[in-house]
XYZ file of C-alpha atoms in Angstrom:
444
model
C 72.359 176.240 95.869
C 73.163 176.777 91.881
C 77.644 177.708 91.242
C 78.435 181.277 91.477
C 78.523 181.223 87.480
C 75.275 180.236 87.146
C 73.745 182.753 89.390
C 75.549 185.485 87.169
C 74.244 183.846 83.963
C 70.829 184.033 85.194
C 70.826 187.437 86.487
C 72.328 188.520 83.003
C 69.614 186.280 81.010
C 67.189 189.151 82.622
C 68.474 192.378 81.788
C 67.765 194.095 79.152
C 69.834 193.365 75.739
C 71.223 196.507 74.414
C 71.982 197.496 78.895
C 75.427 197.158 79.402
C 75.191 195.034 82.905
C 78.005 193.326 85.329
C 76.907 190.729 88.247
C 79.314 189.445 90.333
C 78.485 186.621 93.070
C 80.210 185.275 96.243
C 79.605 182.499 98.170
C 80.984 180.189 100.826
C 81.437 180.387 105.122
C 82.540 182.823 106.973
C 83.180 181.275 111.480
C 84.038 182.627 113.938
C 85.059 181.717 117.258
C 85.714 184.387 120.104
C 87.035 183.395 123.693
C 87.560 186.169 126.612
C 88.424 185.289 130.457
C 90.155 182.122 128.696
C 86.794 180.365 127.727
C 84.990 180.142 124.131
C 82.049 182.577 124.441
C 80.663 182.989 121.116
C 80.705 180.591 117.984
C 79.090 181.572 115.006
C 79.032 180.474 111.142
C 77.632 182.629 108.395
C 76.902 181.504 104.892
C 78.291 184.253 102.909
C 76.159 185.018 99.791
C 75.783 187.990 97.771
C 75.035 188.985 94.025
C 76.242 192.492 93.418
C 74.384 194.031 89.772
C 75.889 197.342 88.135
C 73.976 198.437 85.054
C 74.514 201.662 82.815
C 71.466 202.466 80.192
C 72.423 204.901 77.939
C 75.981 206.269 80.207
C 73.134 205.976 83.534
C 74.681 203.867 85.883
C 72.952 202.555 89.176
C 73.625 199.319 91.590
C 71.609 196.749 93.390
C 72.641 194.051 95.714
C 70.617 191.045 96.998
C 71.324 187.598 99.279
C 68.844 186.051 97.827
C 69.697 183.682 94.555
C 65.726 182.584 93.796
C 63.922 183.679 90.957
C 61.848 186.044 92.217
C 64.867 187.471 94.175
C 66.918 188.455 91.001
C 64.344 189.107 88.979
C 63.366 191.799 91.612
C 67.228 192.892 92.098
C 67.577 193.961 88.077
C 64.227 195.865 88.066
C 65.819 197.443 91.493
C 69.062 198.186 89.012
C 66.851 199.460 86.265
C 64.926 201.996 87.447
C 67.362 203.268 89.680
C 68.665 204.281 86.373
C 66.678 205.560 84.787
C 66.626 208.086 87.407
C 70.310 208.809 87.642
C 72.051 211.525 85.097
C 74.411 210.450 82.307
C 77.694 209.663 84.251
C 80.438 211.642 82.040
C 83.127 209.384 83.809
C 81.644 205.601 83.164
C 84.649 203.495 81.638
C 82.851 200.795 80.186
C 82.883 197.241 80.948
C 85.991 194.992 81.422
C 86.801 193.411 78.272
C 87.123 189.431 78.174
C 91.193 188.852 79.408
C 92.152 185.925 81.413
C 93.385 186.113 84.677
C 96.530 184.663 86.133
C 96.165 181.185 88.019
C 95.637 181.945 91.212
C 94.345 179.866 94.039
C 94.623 180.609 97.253
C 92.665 177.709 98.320
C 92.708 175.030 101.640
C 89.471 172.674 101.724
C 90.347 172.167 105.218
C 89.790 175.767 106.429
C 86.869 176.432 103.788
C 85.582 173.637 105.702
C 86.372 173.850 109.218
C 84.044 173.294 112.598
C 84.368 174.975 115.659
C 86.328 172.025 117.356
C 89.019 172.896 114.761
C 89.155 176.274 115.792
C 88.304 175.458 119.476
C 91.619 173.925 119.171
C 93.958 176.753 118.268
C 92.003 178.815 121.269
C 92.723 176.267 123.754
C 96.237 176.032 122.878
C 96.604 179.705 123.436
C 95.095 180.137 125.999
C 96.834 177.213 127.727
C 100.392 178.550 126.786
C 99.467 182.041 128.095
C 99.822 179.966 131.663
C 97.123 181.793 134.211
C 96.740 184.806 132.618
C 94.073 186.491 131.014
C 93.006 186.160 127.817
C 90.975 186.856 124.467
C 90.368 187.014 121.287
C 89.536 185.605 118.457
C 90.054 182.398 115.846
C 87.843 182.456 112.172
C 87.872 180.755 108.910
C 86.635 181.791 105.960
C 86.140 179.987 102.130
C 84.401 182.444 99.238
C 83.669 181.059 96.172
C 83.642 184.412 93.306
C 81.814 184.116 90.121
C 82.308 187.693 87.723
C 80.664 188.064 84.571
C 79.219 190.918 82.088
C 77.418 191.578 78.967
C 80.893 192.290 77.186
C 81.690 188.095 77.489
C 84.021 188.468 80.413
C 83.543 185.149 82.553
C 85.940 184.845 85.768
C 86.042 182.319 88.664
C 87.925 182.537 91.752
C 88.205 181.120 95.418
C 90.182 182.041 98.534
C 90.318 180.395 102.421
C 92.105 181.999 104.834
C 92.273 182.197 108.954
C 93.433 184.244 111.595
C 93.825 184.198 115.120
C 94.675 187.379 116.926
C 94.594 187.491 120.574
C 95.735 189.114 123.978
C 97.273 188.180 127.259
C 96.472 190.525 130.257
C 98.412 191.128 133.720
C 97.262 193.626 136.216
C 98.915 196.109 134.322
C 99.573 195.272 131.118
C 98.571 193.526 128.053
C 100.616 190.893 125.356
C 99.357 190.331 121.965
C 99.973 188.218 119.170
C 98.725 187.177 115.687
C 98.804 184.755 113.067
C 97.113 184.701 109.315
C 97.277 181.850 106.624
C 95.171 180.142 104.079
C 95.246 177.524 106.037
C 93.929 177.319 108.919
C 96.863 174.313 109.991
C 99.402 177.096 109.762
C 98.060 178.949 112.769
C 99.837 177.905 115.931
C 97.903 178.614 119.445
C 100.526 177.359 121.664
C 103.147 179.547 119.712
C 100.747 182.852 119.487
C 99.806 182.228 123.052
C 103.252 182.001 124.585
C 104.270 184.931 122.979
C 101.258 187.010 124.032
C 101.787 186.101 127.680
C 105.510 186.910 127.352
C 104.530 190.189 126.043
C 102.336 190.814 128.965
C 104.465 190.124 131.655
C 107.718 191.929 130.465
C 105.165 194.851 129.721
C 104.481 194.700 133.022
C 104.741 197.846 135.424
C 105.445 200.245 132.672
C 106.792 203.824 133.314
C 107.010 207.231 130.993
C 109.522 208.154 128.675
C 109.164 211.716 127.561
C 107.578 212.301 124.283
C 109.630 213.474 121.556
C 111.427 211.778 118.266
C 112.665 208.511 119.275
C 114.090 205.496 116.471
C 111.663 202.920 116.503
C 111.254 198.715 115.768
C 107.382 198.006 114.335
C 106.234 195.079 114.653
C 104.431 193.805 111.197
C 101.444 194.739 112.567
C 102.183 198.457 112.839
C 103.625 197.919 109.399
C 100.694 197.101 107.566
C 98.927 199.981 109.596
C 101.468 202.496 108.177
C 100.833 201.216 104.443
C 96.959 201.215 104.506
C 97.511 204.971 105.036
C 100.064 204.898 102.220
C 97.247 202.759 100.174
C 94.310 205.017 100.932
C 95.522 207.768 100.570
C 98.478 208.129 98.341
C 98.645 204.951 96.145
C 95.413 205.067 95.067
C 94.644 206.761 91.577
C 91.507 208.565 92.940
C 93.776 210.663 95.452
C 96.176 211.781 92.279
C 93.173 212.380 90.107
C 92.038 214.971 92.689
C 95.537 216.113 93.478
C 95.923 214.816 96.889
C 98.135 212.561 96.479
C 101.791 212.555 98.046
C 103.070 209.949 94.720
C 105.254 211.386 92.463
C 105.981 209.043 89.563
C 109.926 208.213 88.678
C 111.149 210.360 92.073
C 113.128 208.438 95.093
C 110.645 209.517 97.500
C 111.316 206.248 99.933
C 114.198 205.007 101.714
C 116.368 202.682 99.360
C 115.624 199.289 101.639
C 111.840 199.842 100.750
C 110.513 197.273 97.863
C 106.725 197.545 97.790
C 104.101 196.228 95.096
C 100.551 194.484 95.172
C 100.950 190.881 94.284
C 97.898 188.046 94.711
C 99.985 185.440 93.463
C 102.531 185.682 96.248
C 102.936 182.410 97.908
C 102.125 183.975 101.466
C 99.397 185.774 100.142
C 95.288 185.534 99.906
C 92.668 186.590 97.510
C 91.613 186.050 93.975
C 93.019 186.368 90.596
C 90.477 189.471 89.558
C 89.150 192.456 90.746
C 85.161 193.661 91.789
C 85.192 195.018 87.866
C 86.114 191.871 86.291
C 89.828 193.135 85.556
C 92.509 190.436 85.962
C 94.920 191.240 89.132
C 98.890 190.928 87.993
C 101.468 191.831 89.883
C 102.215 195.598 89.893
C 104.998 197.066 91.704
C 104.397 200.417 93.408
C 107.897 201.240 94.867
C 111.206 199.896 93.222
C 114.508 200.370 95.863
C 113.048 203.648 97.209
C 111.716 204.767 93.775
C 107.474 205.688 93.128
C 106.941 203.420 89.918
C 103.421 203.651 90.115
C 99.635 203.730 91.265
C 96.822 201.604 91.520
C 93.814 202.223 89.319
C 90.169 200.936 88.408
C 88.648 201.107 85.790
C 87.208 205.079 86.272
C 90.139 206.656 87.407
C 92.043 204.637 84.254
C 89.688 206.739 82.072
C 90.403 209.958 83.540
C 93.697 209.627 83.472
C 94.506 208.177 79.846
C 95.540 204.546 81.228
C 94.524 201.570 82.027
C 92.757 199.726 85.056
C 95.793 197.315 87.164
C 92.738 195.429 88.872
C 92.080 197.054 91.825
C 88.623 197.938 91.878
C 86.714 197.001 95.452
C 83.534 196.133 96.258
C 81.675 199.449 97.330
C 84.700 201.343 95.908
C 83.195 204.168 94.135
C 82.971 206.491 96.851
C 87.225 206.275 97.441
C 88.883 204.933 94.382
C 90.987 201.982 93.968
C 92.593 200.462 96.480
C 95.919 197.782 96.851
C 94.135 194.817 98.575
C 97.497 192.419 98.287
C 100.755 194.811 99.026
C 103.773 192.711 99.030
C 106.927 194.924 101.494
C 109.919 192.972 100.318
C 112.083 191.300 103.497
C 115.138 191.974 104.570
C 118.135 190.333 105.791
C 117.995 191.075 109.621
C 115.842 188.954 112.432
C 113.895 191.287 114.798
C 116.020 190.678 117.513
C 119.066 191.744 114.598
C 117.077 194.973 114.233
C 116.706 195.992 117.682
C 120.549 195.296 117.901
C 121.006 197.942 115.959
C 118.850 200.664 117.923
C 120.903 203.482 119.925
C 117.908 204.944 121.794
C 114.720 204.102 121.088
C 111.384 201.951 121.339
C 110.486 199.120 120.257
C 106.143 198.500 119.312
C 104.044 196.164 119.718
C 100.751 197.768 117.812
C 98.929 200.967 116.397
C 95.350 201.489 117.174
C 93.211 204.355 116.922
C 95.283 205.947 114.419
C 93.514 208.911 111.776
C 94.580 210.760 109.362
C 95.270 214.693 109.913
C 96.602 215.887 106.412
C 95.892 212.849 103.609
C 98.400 214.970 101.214
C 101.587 214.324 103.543
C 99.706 211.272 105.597
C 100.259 212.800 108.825
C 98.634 210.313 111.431
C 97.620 210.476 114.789
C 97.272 207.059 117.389
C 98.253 205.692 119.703
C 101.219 202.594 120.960
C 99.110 199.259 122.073
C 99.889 196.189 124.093
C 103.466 196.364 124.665
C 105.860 199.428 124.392
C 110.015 199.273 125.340
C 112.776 201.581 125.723
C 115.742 200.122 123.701
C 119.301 201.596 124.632
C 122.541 200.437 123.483
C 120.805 197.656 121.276
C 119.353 196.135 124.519
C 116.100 195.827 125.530
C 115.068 198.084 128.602
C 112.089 198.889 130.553
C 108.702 198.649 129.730
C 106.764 202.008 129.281
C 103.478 203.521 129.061
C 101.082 203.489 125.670
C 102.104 206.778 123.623
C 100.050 209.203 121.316
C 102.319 209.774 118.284
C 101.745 212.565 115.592
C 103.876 211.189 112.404
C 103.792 211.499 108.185
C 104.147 208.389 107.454
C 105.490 209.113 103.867
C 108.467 210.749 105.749
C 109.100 207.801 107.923
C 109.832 205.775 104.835
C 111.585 208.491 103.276
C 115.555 208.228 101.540
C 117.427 207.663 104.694
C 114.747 206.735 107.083
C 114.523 203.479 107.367
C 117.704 201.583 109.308
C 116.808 198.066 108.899
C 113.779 195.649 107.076
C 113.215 192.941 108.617
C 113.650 188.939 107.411
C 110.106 187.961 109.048
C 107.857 188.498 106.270
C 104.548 187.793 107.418
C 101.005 187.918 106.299
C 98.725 190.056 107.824
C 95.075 190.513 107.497
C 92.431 192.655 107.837
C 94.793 195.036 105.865
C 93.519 198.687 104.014
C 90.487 198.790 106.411
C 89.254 195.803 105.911
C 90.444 195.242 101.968
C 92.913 191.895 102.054
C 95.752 191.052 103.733
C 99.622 192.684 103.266
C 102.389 190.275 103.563
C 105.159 192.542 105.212
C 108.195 192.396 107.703
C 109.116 194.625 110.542
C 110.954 197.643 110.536
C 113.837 199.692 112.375
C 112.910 203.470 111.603
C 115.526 206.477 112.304
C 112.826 208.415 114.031
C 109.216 208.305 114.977
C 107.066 211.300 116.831
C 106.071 211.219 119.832
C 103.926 213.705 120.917
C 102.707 212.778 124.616
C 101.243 210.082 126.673
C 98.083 207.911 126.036
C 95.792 210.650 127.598
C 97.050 213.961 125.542
């Protein structure tokens, strides 16, 4: 199969000259191996090709997207582009096409993980589910390796790769379930033994849970209810889309976080994943959102740049016209307290395990709904307690950050993925919050 540049050099070589045009091409493998009942019960590998084509004729802009790299293939996907154009109306708001910068020297890269067989991830399962010692288990192990080739009729020419692998699973009792995760770029990093201990020791001192009453209790997130609470944040507040439209919580220069809370999008942190550039062709640099509890800024592409009279920080996404710009790499600087250091500090409150389910009720204030997952304690007196039953919380997560809110950050920055819905992967610690809403049981 030809390099990701050279796909994007052909498809360009058949548009139009005087069309301004954009391709860009991924390849590479994307596994995954899932296990349930403590046995390996799916393995698949995917090769992951795509050329994406954007064209604008005269301010008409349409998109066309193919997995196919032969000649008739593209060929077909720019006529696709073409006449979709010509039947689209002038589009007041196209920016233009990135100009030719460089991008920063990022590489996010493990041949061993771009590269890995099942037996390699077969590994990591077994371990797990070995440590979790009789009980239950599943979920999943996968590696992934993308090769990114970006290019457009204004001379911009990018390259980029990125591996990374996660394994996420659970550990189950009769009445209660553990989890635990890991994420790296390489797929070495991930422990099974570790994740799987944990997950079973989550499980069994979950065990037998009771109620608590709803109502505002201080809480301890784990990282992965962090990066829950800041794709919210991302969606809907940090992106430039929501202040275009006015429905955005951000207000530029004000203290509207808690003092602890350090937050900006960074590819080039050494935890982190991704590549150097964005789906436009825009270089990524590091771009810090919130400075010691301080708004500094939001994330734009290229579009909402226009409208607003600045210019794009690289953080266009693939399919992102619909919703804007979005952080794919948020960086929540650590603080100086272990977990167990945070929960020392609780008077009466709970510590969680997880967020699912969770949607947003007013995007303006980002008041979400969800529910607590696999593992929920009552905390009194810096101790842990007993276990209790999954709650439904009601919460703005803007004022759970807020000056004051937040009690301690945690020292076990971690990287997450899977973050923004599905855009990259946070690197983010946990988090003792003054209070959290509760508003009734799992059912209501």
């Amino acid at each position: 199969m030809s390099a990701p540049m050279e796909i994007c050099e052909r498809v360009l070589r058949l548009v139009d000259s005087g069309v301004e045009a954009e391709v860009r091409v991924s390849t590479g493998t994307e596994a995954l191996t899932r296990f349930a009942t403590g046995f390996i019960h799916q393995n698949v590998a995917d090769e992951a090709r795509q050329v994406h084509l954007r064209v604008a004729v005269d301010g008409r802009v349409a998109e066309a997207t193919t997995t196919q790299t032969d000649s008739d293939s593209l060929a077909r996907l720019v006529r696709s582009a073409l006449d979709a154009a010509a039947l689209q109306p002038i589009d007041p708001g196209w920016p233009g096409l990135a100009p030719v910068a460089d991008a920063s020297a990022v590489d996010h890269w493990d041949d061993a993980t771009a590269s890995a067989d099942p037996a390699s991830r077969a590994e990591r399962v077994g371990a797990f589910v070995k440590a979790a010692d009789g009980l239950e288990t599943a979920g999943f192990c996968s590696t992934e390796g993308l090769h990114v080739a970006f290019a457009n009729s204004a001379g911009q020419r990018l390259t980029g790769r990125t591996s990374s692998a996660q394994l996420d699973g659970i550990a189950r009792t009769g009445t209660s379930d553990g989890s635990d995760r890991a994420a790296s770029v390489r797929l070495a990093d991930l422990d099974g033994a570790a994740r799987g201990a944990e997950a079973a020791r989550r499980a069994r001192e979950a065990a037998d849970a009771t109620d608590v009453e709803p109502g505002s209790y201080e809480v301890v997130l784990s990282p992965s209810c962090v990066v829950n609470l800041l794709g919210f944040l991302a969606l809907y507040g940090f992106n430039a889309r929501a202040v275009e439209e006015g429905r955005s919580f951000t207000r530029i220069g004000e203290a509207q976080f808690d003092e602890s809370i350090s937050l900006a999008d960074d590819v080039s942190h050494p935890l982190g994943a991704g590549i150097g550039f964005d789906a436009e062709g825009t270089p990524k640099r590091r771009h810090a959102l919130v400075e010691r509890g301080v708004t500094t800024a939001v994330v734009h592409d290229r579009r909402t740049a226009k409208a607003l009279g600045t210019e794009s920080t690289g953080h266009a996404v693939p399919g992102g016209g619909a919703f804007g710009a979005l952080p794919a790499n948020l960086v929540l600087d650590a603080g100086s307290a272990s977990p167990d250091e945070l929960v020392s500090n609780v008077g009466r409150g709970l510590l969680v395990t997880d967020f699912w389910y969770t949607r947003v009720l007013d995007p303006r204030t980002i008041v979400v709904t969800g529910l607590t997952r696999n593992g929920v304690w009552l905390v009194e007196d810096g101790r842990i307690g007993r276990p209790v039953t999954n709650l439904r919380f009601t919460q703005s997560f803007v004022d759970a950050l807020g000056p004051g809110a937040v009690r301690g950050v945690g020292s076990d920055q971690t990287l997450v993925g899977g973050a923004t819905f599905g855009f990259g992967a946070y690197v983010v610690p946990s988090l003792h919050l003054a209070a959290w809403n509760f508003t009734g049981g799992a059912k209501g």
